Short mmCIF file of C-alpha atoms and ligand atoms in Angstrom, two decimals:
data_model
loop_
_atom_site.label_atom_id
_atom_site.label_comp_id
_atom_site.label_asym_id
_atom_site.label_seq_id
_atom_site.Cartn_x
_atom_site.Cartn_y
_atom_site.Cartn_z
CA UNK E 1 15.20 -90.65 93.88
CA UNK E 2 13.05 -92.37 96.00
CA UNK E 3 10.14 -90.35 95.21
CA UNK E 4 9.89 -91.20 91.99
CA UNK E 5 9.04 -94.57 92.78
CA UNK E 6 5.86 -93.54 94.19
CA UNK E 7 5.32 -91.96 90.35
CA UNK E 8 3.52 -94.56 87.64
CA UNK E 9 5.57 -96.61 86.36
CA UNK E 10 4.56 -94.97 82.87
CA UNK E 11 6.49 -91.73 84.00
CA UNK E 12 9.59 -93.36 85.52
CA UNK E 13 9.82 -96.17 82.17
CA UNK E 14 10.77 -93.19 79.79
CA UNK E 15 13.34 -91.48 81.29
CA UNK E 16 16.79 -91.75 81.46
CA UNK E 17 18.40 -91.21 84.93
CA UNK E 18 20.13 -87.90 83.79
CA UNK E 19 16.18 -86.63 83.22
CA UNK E 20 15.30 -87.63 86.38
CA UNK E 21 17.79 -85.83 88.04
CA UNK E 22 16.47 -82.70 86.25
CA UNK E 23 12.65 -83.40 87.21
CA UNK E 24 13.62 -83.69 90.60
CA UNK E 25 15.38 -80.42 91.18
CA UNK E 26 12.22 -78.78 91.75
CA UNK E 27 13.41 -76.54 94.67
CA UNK E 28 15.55 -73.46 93.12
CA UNK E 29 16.75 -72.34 89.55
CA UNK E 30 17.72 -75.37 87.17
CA UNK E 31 19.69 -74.79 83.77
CA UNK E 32 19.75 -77.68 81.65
CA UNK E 33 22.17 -77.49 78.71
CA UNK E 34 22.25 -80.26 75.94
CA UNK E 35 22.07 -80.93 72.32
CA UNK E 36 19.19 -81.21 70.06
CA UNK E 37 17.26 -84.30 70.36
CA UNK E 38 18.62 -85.16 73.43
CA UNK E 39 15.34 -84.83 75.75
CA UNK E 40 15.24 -81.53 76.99
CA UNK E 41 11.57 -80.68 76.06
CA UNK E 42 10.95 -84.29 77.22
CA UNK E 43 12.41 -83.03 80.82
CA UNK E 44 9.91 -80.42 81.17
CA UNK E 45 6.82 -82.14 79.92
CA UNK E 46 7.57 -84.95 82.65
CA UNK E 47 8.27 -82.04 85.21
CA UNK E 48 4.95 -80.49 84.62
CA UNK E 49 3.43 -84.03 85.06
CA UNK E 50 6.03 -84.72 88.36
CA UNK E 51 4.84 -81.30 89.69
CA UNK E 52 1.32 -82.06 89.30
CA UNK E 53 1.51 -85.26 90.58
CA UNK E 54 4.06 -85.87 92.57
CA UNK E 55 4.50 -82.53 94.52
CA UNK E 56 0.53 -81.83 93.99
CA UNK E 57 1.37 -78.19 92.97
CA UNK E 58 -2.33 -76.37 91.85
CA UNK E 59 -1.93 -76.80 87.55
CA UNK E 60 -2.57 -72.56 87.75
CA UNK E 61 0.25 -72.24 89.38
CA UNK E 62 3.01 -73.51 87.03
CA UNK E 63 3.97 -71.99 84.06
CA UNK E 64 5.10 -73.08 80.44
CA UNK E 65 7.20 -71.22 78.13
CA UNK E 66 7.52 -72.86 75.02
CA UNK E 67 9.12 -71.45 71.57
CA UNK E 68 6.23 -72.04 69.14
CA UNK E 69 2.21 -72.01 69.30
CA UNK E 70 2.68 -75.46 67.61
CA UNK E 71 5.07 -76.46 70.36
CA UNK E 72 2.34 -75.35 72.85
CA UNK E 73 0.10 -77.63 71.20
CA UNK E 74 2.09 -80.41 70.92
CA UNK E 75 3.43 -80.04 74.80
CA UNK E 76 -0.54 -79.37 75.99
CA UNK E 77 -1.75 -82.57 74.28
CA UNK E 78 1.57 -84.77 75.87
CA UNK E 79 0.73 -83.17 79.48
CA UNK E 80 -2.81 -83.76 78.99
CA UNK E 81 -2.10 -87.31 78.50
CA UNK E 82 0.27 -87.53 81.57
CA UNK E 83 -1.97 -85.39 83.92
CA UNK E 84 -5.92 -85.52 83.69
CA UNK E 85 -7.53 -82.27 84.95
CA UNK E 86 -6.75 -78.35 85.40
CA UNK E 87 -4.15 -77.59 82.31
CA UNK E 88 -1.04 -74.99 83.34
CA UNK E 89 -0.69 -71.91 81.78
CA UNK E 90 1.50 -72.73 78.41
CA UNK E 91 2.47 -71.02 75.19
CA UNK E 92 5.11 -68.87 73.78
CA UNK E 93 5.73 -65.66 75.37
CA UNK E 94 3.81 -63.90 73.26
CA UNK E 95 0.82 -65.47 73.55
CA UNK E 96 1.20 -65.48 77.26
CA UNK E 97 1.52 -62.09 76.87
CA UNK E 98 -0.91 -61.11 74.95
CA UNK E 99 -3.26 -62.65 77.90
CA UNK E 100 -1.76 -60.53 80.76
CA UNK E 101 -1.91 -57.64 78.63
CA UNK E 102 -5.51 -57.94 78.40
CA UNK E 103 -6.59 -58.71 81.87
CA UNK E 104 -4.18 -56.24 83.15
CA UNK E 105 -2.67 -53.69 79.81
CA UNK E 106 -5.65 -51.21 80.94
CA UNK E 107 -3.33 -50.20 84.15
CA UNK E 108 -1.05 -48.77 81.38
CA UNK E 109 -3.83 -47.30 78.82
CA UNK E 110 -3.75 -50.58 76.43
CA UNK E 111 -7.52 -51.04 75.34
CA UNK E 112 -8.90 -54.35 76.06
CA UNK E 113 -9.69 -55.09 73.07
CA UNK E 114 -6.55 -54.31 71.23
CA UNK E 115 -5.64 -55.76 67.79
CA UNK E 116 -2.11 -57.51 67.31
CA UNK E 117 -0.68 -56.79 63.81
CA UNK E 118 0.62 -59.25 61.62
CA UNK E 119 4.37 -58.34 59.76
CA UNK E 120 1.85 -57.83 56.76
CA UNK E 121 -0.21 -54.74 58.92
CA UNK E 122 3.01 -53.74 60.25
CA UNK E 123 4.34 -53.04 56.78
CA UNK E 124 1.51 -51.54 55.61
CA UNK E 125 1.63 -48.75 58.52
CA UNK E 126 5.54 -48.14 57.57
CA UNK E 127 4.68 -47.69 54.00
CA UNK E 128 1.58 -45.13 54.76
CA UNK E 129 4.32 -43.29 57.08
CA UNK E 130 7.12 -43.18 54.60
CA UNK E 131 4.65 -41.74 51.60
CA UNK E 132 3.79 -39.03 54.74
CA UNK E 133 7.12 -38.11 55.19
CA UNK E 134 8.18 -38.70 51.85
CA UNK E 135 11.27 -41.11 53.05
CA UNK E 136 11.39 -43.24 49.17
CA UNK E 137 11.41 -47.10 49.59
CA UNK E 138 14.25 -46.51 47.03
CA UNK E 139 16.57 -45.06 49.58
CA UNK E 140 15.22 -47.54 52.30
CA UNK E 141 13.00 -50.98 52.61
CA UNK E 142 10.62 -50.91 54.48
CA UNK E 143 11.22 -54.29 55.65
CA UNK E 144 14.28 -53.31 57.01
CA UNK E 145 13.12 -50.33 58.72
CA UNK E 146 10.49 -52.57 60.14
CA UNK E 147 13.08 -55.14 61.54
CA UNK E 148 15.29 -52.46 62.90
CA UNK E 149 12.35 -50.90 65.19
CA UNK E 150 11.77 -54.73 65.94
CA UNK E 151 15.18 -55.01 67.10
CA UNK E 152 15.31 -52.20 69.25
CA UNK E 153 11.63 -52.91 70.74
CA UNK E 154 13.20 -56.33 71.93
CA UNK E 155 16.15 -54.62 73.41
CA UNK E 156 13.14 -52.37 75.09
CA UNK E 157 14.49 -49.10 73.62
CA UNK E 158 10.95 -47.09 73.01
CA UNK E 159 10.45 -44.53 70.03
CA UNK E 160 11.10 -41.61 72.67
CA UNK E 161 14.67 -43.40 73.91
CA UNK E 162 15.52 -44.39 69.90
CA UNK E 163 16.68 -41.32 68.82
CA UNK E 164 19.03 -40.32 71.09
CA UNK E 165 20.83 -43.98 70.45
CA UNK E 166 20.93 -43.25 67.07
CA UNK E 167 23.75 -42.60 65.06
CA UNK E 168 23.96 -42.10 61.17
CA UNK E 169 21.12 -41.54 58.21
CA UNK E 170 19.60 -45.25 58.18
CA UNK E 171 19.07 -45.31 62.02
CA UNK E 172 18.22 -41.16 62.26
CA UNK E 173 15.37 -42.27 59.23
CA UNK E 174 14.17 -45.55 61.65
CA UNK E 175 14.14 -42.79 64.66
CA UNK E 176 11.03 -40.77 62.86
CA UNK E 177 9.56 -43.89 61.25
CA UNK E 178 9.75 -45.58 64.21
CA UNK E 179 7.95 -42.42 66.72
CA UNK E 180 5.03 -41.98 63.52
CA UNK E 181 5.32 -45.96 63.58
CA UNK E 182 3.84 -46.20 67.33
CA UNK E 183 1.63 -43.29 67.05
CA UNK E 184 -0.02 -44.89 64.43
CA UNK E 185 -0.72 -48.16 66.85
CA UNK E 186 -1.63 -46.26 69.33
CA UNK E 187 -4.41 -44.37 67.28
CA UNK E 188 -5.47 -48.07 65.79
CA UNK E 189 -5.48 -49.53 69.01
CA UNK E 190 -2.92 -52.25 68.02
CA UNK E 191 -0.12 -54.05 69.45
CA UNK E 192 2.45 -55.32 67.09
CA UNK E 193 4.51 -58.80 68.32
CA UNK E 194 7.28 -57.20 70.03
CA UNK E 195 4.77 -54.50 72.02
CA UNK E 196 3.14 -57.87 73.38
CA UNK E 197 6.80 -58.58 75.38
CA UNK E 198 8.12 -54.89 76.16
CA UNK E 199 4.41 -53.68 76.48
CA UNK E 200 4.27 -56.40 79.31
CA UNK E 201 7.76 -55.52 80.67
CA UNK E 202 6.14 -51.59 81.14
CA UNK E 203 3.32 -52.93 82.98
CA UNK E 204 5.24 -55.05 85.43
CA UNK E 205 7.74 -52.16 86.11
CA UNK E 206 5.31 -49.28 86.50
CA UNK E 207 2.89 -51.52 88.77
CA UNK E 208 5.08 -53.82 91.10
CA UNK E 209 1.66 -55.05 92.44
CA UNK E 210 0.37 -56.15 89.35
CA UNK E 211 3.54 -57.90 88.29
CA UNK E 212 3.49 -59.59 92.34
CA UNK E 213 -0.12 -61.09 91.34
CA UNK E 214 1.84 -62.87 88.46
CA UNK E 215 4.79 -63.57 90.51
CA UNK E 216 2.64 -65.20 93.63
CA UNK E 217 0.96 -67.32 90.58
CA UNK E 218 3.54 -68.54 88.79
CA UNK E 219 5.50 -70.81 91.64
CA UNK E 220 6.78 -72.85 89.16
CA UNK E 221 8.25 -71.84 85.49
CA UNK E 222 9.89 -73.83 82.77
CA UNK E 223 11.15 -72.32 79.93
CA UNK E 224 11.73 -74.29 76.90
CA UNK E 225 14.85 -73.12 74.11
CA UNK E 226 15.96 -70.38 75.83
CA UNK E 227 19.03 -70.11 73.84
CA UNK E 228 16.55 -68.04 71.63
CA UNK E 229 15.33 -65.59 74.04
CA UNK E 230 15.76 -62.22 73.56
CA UNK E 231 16.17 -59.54 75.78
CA UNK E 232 13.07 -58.24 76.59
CA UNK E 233 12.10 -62.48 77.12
CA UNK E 234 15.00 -62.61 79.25
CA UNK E 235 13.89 -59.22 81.59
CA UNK E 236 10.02 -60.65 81.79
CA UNK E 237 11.53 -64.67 82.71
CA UNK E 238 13.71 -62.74 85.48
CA UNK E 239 10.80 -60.66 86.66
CA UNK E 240 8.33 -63.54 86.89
CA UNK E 241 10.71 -65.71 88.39
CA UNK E 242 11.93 -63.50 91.10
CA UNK E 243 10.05 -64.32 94.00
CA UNK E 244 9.89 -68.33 94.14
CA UNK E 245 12.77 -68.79 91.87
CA UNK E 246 11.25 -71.93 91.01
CA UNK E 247 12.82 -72.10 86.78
CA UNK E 248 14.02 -74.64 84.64
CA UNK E 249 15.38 -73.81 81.68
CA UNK E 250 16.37 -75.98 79.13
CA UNK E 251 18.33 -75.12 76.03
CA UNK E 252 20.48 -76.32 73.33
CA UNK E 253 24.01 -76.32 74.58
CA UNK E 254 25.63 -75.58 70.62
CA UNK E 255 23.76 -72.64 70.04
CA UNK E 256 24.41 -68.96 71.34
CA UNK E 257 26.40 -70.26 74.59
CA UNK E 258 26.83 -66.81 75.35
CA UNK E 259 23.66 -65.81 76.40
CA UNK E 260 23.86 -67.92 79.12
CA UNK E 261 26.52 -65.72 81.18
CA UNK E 262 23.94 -62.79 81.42
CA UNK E 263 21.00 -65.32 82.83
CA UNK E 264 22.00 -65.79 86.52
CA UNK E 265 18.58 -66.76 88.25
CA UNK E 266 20.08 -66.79 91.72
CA UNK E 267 20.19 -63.09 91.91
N1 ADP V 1 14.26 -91.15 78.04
C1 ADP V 1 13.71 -91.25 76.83
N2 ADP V 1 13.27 -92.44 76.37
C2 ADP V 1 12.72 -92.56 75.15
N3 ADP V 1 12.55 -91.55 74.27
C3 ADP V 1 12.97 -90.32 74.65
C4 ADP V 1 13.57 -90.09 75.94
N4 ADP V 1 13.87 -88.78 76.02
C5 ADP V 1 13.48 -88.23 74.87
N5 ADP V 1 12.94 -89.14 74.03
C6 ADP V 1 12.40 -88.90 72.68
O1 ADP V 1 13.44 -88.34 71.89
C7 ADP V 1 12.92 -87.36 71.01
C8 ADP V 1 13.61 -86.03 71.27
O2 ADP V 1 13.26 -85.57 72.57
P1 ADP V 1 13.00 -84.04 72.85
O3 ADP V 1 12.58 -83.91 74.27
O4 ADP V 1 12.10 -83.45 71.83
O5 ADP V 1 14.49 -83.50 72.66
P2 ADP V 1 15.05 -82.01 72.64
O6 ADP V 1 13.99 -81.13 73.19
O7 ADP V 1 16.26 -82.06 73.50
O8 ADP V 1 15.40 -81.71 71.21
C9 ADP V 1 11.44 -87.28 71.27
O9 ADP V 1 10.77 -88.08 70.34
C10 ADP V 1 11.31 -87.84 72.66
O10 ADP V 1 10.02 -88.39 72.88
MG1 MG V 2 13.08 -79.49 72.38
#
């Protein structure tokens, strides 16, 4: 506690002592559980500033998950008021991403210059595929084809690994739309959303080094509503976070408890 006296009084006036026990915890992995409204975005904009200021940790070397590119906004203008200077890295994990993936997606044949596709581009491909194959949009939407290769990209099941999962005539008709699906990225040079986070996942597993880079950057890594993470979120936050173990995660503590049990940090 007695460090935070040394913080400006600005910082110390708007927290409650329950947040200050979170900011402090810097050392270690730090779950923070509590209901909407309650602070817990709050916790990790002060951290940031308590990290920066307090601890002098280099701004480059903390990270910021947040949920929404709005929320990135909103969270970059509040630090920038706290903390003048250097900004950390924040955004959602896509957008994060979507940055490794282009200083580093070449190690695993991603152009530099790839295009992300919008839901609208990705529907477009699936309906050129399904007039190719001649699967009717009577017999299946191609929205929900779409959010069914969606699903299993998050669980990082690939178009190769689909098929052998799949069981029945809807998912055996998302196994060939979904292999014609990527092939037809891969000839556009395009990444859709979910490629940004399993895309990134492939890179860090088939080049330990390059994910080590990250790791040695990142000391510090706060993760805002991780109640909605999915898996592939989940594997990258683990990966990231294994060498300093440095994480604070906040989430709501009345939504999707359950995910909780699979996210032990101190492994
Ligand atoms: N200790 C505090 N003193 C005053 N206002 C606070 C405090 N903690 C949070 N707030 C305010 O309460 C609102 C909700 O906080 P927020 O961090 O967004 O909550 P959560 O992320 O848990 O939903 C925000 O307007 C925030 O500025
Ligand atoms: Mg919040």
């Amino acid at each position: 506690m007695i460090r935070l006296y040394s913080m400006t009084s600005k910082l110390l006036n708007e927290l409650n002592p329950d947040q200050q026990k979170a900011i402090i915890a810097i050392d270690g992995p730090v779950l923070i559980l509590a209901g909407a409204g309650s602070g817990k975005t709050r916790v990790l904009t002060y951290k940031v500033a308590y990290l920066i200021f307090e601890k002098h940790i280099d701004p480059t070397n903390i990270l910021m998950v947040t949920f929404t590119n709005k929320a990135a906004g909103e969270m970059k203008e509040r630090i920038k008021k706290l903390v003048p200077g250097d900004m950390p890295l924040m955004g959602t994990f896509h957008s994060i991403c979507a940055k490794i993936l282009r200083s580093d997606g070449r190690h695993i044949n991603i152009p530099i210059n790839f295009t992300i596709y919008d839901e609208q581009d990705q529907l477009d491909v699936i309906k050129d595929i399904m007039k190719e194959a001649d699967i009717s949009t009577k017999d299946f939407k191609p929205h929900a084809l779409l959010t069914t290769i969606s699903e299993a990209k998050n669980e990082l099941i690939g178009p190769l690994e689909y098929p052998q999962l799949a069981r029945g005539h809807f998912q055996e008709t998302v196994a060939r739309v979904y292999l014609l699906y990527q092939k037809k990225l891969i000839e556009s040079s395009a990444l859709d959303f979910d490629d940004l986070l399993s895309k990134t996942v492939e890179l860090f597993t088939k080049h330990p080094d390059i994910l080590g880079k990250y790791q040695e950057q990142f000391q510090y890594i706060l993760v805002d509503e991780y109640q909605d993470t999915n898996h592939a979120q989940y594997v990258l936050t683990t990966m990231l976070s294994k060498r300093h173990r440095n994480i604070t995660v906040v989430g709501d503590a009345s939504q999707s408890i359950y995910r909780f049990r699979g996210a032990d940090f101190r492994n």
